[in-house]
Tab-separated table of C-alpha atoms in Angstrom:
chain	number	residue	atom	x	y	z
R	289	UNK	CA	-30.383	-10.625	-23.129
R	290	UNK	CA	-26.314	-11.845	-23.737
R	291	UNK	CA	-24.185	-10.700	-26.438
R	292	UNK	CA	-21.465	-13.211	-27.536
R	293	UNK	CA	-18.445	-11.673	-27.180
R	294	UNK	CA	-15.344	-12.275	-29.387
R	295	UNK	CA	-12.623	-11.742	-26.436
R	296	UNK	CA	-12.218	-14.146	-23.685
R	297	UNK	CA	-13.374	-13.136	-20.023
R	298	UNK	CA	-10.375	-12.461	-18.154
R	299	UNK	CA	-8.512	-14.945	-16.023
R	300	UNK	CA	-8.612	-14.779	-12.276
R	301	UNK	CA	-5.472	-13.662	-10.458
R	302	UNK	CA	-3.787	-16.021	-8.232
R	303	UNK	CA	-2.659	-13.419	-5.392
R	304	UNK	CA	-5.925	-11.134	-3.839
R	305	UNK	CA	-3.559	-8.089	-4.007
R	306	UNK	CA	-3.191	-8.194	-7.507
R	307	UNK	CA	-6.044	-6.412	-8.689
R	308	UNK	CA	-7.510	-6.637	-12.319
R	309	UNK	CA	-5.815	-4.090	-14.797
R	310	UNK	CA	-6.713	-2.539	-17.339
R	311	UNK	CA	-3.945	-0.799	-18.547
R	312	UNK	CA	-1.633	-2.307	-21.060
R	313	UNK	CA	1.476	-2.556	-18.726
R	314	UNK	CA	-0.016	-4.134	-16.038
R	315	UNK	CA	-0.489	-1.096	-13.419
R	316	UNK	CA	-3.741	-0.663	-12.012
R	317	UNK	CA	-6.127	2.186	-12.765
R	318	UNK	CA	-6.545	5.379	-10.269
R	319	UNK	CA	-10.104	3.708	-10.205
R	320	UNK	CA	-8.757	0.283	-9.036
R	321	UNK	CA	-7.030	1.887	-6.622
R	322	UNK	CA	-9.555	3.625	-5.298
R	323	UNK	CA	-11.734	0.845	-4.798
R	324	UNK	CA	-8.859	-1.334	-2.660
R	325	UNK	CA	-9.059	1.692	0.229
R	326	UNK	CA	-12.932	1.318	0.278
R	327	UNK	CA	-12.439	-2.461	0.692
R	328	UNK	CA	-10.367	-2.345	2.964
R	329	UNK	CA	-11.538	-0.254	5.845
R	330	UNK	CA	-11.183	-2.238	8.990
R	331	UNK	CA	-13.449	-1.942	12.077
R	332	UNK	CA	-10.719	-0.961	14.597
R	333	UNK	CA	-6.863	-0.909	14.835
R	334	UNK	CA	-5.368	-1.932	17.903
R	335	UNK	CA	-1.709	-2.345	19.319
R	336	UNK	CA	-2.444	-6.600	18.893
R	337	UNK	CA	-3.852	-5.691	15.658
R	338	UNK	CA	-0.366	-3.992	14.578
R	339	UNK	CA	1.691	-7.248	15.711
R	340	UNK	CA	-0.709	-9.214	13.767
R	341	UNK	CA	-0.206	-7.273	10.444
R	342	UNK	CA	2.900	-6.373	10.808
R	343	UNK	CA	4.115	-10.534	11.743
R	344	UNK	CA	1.985	-11.735	8.726
R	345	UNK	CA	3.977	-9.117	6.311
R	346	UNK	CA	7.075	-10.342	8.033
R	347	UNK	CA	5.730	-13.902	6.896
R	348	UNK	CA	5.122	-13.002	3.756
R	349	UNK	CA	8.184	-11.069	2.892
R	350	UNK	CA	10.245	-14.397	4.276
R	351	UNK	CA	8.483	-16.754	2.531
R	352	UNK	CA	9.459	-14.898	-0.633
R	353	UNK	CA	12.694	-13.513	0.304
R	354	UNK	CA	12.184	-10.287	-0.009
R	355	UNK	CA	14.632	-7.709	1.515
R	356	UNK	CA	12.252	-5.235	2.630
R	357	UNK	CA	11.546	-3.271	5.968
R	358	UNK	CA	8.164	-3.208	7.492
R	359	UNK	CA	6.675	-0.370	8.927
R	360	UNK	CA	3.126	-0.034	10.832
R	361	UNK	CA	2.505	3.765	12.391
R	362	UNK	CA	-0.536	4.618	14.173
R	363	UNK	CA	-1.272	8.604	15.594
R	364	UNK	CA	2.170	9.374	14.584
R	365	UNK	CA	3.023	6.453	17.445
R	366	UNK	CA	4.946	3.096	15.748
R	367	UNK	CA	3.594	0.034	16.620
R	368	UNK	CA	5.705	-1.978	14.303
R	369	UNK	CA	8.734	-2.087	12.628
R	370	UNK	CA	10.896	-4.567	10.826
R	371	UNK	CA	13.769	-4.935	8.362
R	372	UNK	CA	14.348	-8.236	6.616
R	373	UNK	CA	17.691	-9.160	5.219
R	374	UNK	CA	18.821	-7.278	2.227
R	375	UNK	CA	17.185	-4.191	3.567
R	376	UNK	CA	19.360	-1.438	4.201
R	377	UNK	CA	18.582	2.215	6.032
R	378	UNK	CA	17.514	3.415	2.881
R	379	UNK	CA	14.609	1.755	3.294
R	380	UNK	CA	13.724	3.125	6.529
R	381	UNK	CA	13.851	6.398	4.545
R	382	UNK	CA	11.524	5.463	1.940
R	383	UNK	CA	9.195	4.459	4.495
R	384	UNK	CA	9.308	8.006	6.218
R	385	UNK	CA	8.695	9.274	2.725
R	386	UNK	CA	6.168	7.413	1.644
R	387	UNK	CA	4.146	7.287	4.981
R	388	UNK	CA	4.463	11.261	4.968
R	389	UNK	CA	2.489	11.219	1.761
R	390	UNK	CA	-0.578	8.792	3.373
R	391	UNK	CA	-0.437	11.358	6.467
R	392	UNK	CA	-0.820	14.152	3.954
R	393	UNK	CA	-3.405	13.010	1.513
R	394	UNK	CA	-5.110	10.347	3.531
R	395	UNK	CA	-4.605	7.959	0.411
R	396	UNK	CA	-1.944	5.140	-0.557
R	397	UNK	CA	1.234	6.663	-1.618
R	398	UNK	CA	1.024	4.680	-4.803
R	399	UNK	CA	-2.731	6.100	-5.835
R	400	UNK	CA	-1.330	9.771	-5.244
R	401	UNK	CA	1.962	8.761	-7.637
R	402	UNK	CA	-1.015	7.193	-9.650
R	403	UNK	CA	-3.088	10.143	-9.939
R	404	UNK	CA	-0.166	12.730	-10.711
R	405	UNK	CA	0.603	10.142	-13.574
R	406	UNK	CA	-2.487	9.715	-14.729
R	407	UNK	CA	-2.491	13.706	-15.545
R	408	UNK	CA	0.936	13.717	-17.617
R	409	UNK	CA	2.999	14.489	-14.917
R	410	UNK	CA	4.742	13.356	-11.888
R	411	UNK	CA	4.514	14.011	-8.138
R	412	UNK	CA	7.998	15.392	-7.898
R	413	UNK	CA	7.209	17.862	-10.768
R	414	UNK	CA	4.275	19.133	-9.601
R	415	UNK	CA	3.371	18.333	-5.919
R	416	UNK	CA	5.686	21.660	-4.427
R	417	UNK	CA	6.414	19.023	-2.099
R	418	UNK	CA	9.701	18.764	-0.737
R	419	UNK	CA	11.092	14.754	-2.638
R	420	UNK	CA	13.462	14.494	0.303
R	421	UNK	CA	10.463	14.936	2.818
R	422	UNK	CA	8.196	13.372	0.528
R	423	UNK	CA	7.421	10.096	-1.939
R	424	UNK	CA	4.668	9.446	-4.013
R	425	UNK	CA	6.040	5.587	-4.873
R	426	UNK	CA	4.170	2.484	-3.762
R	427	UNK	CA	3.797	0.832	-0.383
R	428	UNK	CA	2.250	2.939	1.838
R	429	UNK	CA	-1.013	2.166	2.424
R	430	UNK	CA	-3.643	3.959	4.943
R	431	UNK	CA	-4.944	2.213	7.845
R	432	UNK	CA	-9.028	3.327	8.015
R	433	UNK	CA	-11.452	2.487	10.772
R	434	UNK	CA	-14.517	2.538	9.971
R	435	UNK	CA	-16.164	5.376	11.865
R	436	UNK	CA	-12.840	7.554	12.517
R	437	UNK	CA	-11.273	7.537	8.933
R	438	UNK	CA	-7.278	7.018	8.241
R	439	UNK	CA	-5.903	6.544	11.602
R	440	UNK	CA	-2.058	5.445	10.815
R	441	UNK	CA	-0.136	3.752	7.749
R	442	UNK	CA	1.309	-0.068	6.808
R	443	UNK	CA	4.528	0.817	4.623
R	444	UNK	CA	6.650	-1.192	2.881
R	445	UNK	CA	10.322	-0.580	1.428
R	446	UNK	CA	12.551	-2.630	-1.064
R	447	UNK	CA	10.901	-3.906	-3.992
R	448	UNK	CA	9.975	-1.984	-7.189
R	449	UNK	CA	6.641	0.097	-5.804
R	450	UNK	CA	3.967	-1.996	-7.761
R	451	UNK	CA	5.387	-4.783	-5.724
R	452	UNK	CA	6.008	-3.070	-2.439
R	453	UNK	CA	2.153	-1.848	-2.494
R	454	UNK	CA	0.716	-5.363	-3.514
R	455	UNK	CA	2.624	-6.919	-0.816
R	456	UNK	CA	0.899	-4.628	1.491
R	457	UNK	CA	-2.901	-4.769	-0.002
R	458	UNK	CA	-2.092	-8.867	0.182
R	459	UNK	CA	-1.295	-8.477	3.735
R	460	UNK	CA	-4.415	-5.987	4.438
R	461	UNK	CA	-6.541	-8.652	2.661
R	462	UNK	CA	-5.588	-11.514	4.930
R	463	UNK	CA	-6.045	-9.504	7.949
R	464	UNK	CA	-9.247	-8.426	7.069
R	465	UNK	CA	-10.537	-11.901	5.996
R	466	UNK	CA	-9.199	-13.319	9.414
R	467	UNK	CA	-10.996	-10.806	11.561
């Protein structure tokens, strides 16, 4: 039996990277971020896949004239890097700090930061990790492979943290759909 509702159904978003949001300020919840990670597990990830994913990210960033740097690491090896107009060496430093969070926690840098914020604190105040080495800001997402777990990270830096995160998620969704 269906119950009438006075609230209209949410309007679908225009990009797959924009999760349905339930927070008043438009940020995804911890549960929504966890669901993204469960959904974006790949069957495999090769050197060629890194090139394809990285090139996809470059294409999306160029379309938006996004001043970002893009990095893909697997098992400690950099497989892809691009710096687009408007990016700077600072973006590479942010990439390294965000990627270390993924490597340490096995979750996206945005999810890790969101967990701390959900507890009413910050990563910097509560993690006991050096903020010059680790940054739980959006933009680094685990590359997880079925049967292997997290094997690397894809990272974007140059936009506000939620936009960095969403750009990576959008590219991973397109990449996964093409496989």
